[in-house]
MMTF fields as JSON, N, C-alpha, C and O atoms, coordinates in Angstrom:
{
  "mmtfVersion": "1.0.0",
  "mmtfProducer": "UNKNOWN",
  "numBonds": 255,
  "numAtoms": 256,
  "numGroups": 64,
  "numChains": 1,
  "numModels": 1,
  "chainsPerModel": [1],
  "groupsPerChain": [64],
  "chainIdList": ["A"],
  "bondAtomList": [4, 2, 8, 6, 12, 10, 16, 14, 20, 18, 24, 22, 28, 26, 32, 30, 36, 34, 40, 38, 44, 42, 48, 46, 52, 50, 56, 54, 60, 58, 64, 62, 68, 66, 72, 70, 76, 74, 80, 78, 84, 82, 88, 86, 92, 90, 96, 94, 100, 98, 104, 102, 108, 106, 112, 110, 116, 114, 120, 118, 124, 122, 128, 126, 132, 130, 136, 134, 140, 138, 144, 142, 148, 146, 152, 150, 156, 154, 160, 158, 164, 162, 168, 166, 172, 170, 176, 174, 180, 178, 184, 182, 188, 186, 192, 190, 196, 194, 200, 198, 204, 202, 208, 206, 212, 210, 216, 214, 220, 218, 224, 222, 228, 226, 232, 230, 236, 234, 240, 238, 244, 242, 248, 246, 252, 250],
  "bondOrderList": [1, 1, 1, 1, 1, 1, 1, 1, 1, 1, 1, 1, 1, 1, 1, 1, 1, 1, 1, 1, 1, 1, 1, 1, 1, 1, 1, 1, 1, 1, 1, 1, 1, 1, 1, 1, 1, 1, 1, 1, 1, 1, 1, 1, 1, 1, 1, 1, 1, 1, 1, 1, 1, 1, 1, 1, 1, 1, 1, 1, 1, 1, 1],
  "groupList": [{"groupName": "UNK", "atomNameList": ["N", "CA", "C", "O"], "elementList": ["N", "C", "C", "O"], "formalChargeList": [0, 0, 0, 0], "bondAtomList": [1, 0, 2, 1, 3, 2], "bondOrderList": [1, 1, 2], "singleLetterCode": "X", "chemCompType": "L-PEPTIDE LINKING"}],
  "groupTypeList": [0, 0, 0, 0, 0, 0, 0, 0, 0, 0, 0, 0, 0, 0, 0, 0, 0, 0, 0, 0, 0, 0, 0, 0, 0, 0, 0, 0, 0, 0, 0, 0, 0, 0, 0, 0, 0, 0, 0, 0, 0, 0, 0, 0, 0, 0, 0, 0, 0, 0, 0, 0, 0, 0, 0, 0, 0, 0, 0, 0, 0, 0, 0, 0],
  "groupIdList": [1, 2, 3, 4, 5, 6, 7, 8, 9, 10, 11, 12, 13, 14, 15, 16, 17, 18, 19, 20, 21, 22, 23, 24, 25, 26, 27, 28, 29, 30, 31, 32, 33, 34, 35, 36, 37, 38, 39, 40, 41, 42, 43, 44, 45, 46, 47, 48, 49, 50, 51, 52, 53, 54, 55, 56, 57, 58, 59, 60, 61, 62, 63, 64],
  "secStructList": [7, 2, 2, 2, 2, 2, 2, 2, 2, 2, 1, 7, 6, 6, 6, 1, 7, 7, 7, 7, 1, 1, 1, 6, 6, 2, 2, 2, 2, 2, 2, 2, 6, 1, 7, 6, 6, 4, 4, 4, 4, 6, 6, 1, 6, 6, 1, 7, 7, 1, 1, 7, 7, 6, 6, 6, 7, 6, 6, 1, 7, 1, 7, 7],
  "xCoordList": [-2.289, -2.868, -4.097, -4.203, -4.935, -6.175, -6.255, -7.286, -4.814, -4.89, -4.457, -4.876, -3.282, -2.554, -3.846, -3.762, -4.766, -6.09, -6.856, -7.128, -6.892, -8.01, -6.845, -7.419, -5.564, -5.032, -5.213, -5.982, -4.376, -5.233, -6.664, -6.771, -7.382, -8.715, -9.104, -9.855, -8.381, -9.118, -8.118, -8.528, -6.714, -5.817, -5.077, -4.836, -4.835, -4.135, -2.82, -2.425, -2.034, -0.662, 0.358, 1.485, -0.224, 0.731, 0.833, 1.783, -0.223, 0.105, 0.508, 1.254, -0.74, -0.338, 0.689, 0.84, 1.441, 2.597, 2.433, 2.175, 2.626, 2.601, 4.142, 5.21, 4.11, 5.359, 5.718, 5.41, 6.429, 5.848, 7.073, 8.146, 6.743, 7.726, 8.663, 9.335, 8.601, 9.145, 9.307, 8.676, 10.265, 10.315, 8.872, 8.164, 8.684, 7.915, 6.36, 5.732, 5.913, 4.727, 4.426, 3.386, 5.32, 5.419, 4.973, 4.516, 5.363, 4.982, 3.718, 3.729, 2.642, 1.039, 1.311, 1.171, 1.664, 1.672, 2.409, 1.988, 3.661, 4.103, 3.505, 3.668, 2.206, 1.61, 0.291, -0.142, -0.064, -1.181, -0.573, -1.402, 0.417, 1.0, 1.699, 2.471, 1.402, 1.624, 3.061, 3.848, 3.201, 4.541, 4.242, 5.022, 3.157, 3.033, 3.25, 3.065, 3.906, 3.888, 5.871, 6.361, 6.47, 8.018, 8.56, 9.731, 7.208, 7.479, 8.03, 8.327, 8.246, 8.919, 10.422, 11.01, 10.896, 12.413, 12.725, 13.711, 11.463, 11.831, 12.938, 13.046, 13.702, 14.921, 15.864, 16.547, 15.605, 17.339, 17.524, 16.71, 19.424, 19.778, 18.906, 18.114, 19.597, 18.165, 16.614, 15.839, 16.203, 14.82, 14.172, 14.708, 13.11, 12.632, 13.159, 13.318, 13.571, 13.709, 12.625, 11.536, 13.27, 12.195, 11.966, 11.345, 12.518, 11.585, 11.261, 11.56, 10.633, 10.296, 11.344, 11.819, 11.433, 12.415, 12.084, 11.706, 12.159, 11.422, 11.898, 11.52, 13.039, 13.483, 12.118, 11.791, 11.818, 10.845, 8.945, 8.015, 9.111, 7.894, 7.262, 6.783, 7.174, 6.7, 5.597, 5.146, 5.479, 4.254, 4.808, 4.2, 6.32, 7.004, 7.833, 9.019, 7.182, 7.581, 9.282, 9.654, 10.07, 11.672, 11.822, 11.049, 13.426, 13.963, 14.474, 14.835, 14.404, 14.698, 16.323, 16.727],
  "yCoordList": [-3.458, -2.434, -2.971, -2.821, -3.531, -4.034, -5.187, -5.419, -6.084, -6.908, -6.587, -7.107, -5.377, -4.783, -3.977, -3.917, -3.485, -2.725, -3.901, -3.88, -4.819, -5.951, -6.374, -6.497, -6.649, -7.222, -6.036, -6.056, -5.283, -4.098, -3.617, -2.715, -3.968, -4.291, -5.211, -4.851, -6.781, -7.725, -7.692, -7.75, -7.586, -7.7, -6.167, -5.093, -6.798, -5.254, -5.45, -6.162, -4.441, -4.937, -4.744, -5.239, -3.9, -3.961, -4.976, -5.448, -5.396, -7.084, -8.689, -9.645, -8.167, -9.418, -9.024, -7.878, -10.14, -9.5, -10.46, -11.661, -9.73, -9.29, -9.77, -9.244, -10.375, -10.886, -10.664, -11.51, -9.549, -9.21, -10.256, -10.483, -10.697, -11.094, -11.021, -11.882, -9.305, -8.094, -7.104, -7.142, -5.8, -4.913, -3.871, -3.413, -3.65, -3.111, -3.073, -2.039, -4.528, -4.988, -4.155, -4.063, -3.846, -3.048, -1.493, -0.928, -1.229, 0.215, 0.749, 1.468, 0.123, 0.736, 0.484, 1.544, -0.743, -0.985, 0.389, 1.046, 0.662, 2.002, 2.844, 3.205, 3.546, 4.486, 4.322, 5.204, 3.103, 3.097, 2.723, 2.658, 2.57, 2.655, 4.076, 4.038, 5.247, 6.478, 6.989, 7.731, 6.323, 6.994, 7.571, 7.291, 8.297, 8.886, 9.68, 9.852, 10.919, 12.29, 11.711, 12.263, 10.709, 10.181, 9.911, 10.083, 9.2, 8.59, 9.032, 8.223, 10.401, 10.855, 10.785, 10.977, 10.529, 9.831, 8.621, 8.245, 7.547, 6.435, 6.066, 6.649, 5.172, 4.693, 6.122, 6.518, 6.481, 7.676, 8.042, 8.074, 8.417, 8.204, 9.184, 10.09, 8.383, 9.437, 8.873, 8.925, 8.499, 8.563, 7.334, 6.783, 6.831, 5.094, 4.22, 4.522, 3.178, 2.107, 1.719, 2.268, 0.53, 0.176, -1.042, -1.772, -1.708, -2.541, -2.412, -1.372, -3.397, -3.245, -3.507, -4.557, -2.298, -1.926, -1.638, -0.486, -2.328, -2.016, -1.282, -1.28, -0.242, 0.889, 2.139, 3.155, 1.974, 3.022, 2.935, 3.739, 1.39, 1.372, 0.385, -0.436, 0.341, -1.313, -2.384, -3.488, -1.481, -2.684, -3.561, -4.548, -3.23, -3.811, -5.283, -5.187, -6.534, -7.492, -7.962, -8.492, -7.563, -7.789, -6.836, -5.959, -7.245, -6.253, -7.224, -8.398, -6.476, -7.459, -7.006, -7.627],
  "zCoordList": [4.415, 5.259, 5.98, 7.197, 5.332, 5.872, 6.9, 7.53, 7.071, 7.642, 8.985, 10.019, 8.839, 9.959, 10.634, 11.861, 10.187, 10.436, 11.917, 13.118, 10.661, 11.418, 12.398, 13.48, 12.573, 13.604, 15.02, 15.981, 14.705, 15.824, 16.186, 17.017, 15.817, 15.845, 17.002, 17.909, 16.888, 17.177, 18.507, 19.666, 18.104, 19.564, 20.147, 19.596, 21.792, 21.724, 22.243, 23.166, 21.231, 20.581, 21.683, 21.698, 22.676, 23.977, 24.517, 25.142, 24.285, 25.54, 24.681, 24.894, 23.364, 22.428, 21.45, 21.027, 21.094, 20.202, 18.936, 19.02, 17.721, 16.708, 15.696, 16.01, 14.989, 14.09, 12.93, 12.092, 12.528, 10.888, 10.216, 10.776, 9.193, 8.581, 7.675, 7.107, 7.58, 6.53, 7.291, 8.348, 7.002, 7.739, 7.488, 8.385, 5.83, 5.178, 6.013, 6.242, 6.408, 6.727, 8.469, 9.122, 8.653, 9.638, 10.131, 11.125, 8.927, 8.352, 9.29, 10.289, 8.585, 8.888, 10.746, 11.356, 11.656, 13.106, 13.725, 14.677, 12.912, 13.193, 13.742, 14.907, 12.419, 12.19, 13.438, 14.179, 13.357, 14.625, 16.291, 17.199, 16.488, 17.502, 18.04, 18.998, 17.41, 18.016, 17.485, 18.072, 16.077, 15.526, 13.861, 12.951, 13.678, 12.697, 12.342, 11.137, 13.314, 13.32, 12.512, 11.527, 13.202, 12.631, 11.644, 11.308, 10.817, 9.764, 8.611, 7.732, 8.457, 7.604, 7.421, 6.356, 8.425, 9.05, 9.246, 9.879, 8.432, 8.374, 7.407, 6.328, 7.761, 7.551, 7.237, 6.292, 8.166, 7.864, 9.369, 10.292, 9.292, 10.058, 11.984, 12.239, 12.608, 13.838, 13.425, 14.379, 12.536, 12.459, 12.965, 13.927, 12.466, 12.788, 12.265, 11.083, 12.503, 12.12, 10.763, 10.598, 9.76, 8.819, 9.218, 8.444, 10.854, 11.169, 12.467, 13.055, 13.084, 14.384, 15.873, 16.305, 16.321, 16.965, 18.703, 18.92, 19.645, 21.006, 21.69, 22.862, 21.213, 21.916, 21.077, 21.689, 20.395, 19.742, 20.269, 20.217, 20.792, 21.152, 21.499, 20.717, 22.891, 23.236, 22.81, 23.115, 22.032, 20.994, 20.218, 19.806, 19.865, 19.057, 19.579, 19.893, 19.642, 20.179, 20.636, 21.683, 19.477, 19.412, 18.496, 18.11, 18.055, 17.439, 16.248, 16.331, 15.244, 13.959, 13.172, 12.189]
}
């Protein structure tokens, strides 16, 4: 959490992109990229993705 904190912090995730190397680690970028109100529909069907997905939100570099 704290690192995903400090990465949005220092860069901004629209322009710089971001590589998680888990779907999980993803989670918190979710939540500060304007998909928190969703997250309750993570991983089920219709809901968010449990990884980073660039139809959900262009902060999200690729699709995993």
């Amino acid at each position: 959490v704290e690192l995903t904190l400090a990465l949005h912090y220092v860069f901004d995730t629209a322009t710089d992109r971001i590589i998680w190397d888990v779907g999980h680690q993803s989670y918190v970028h979710k939540i500060l990229t304007g998909r928190r109100q969703q997250m309750a529909t993570l991983r089920q069907f219709g809901g968010l993705s449990g990884f980073p997905k660039t139809e959900e939100s262009h902060h999200d570099a690729f699709n995993t």
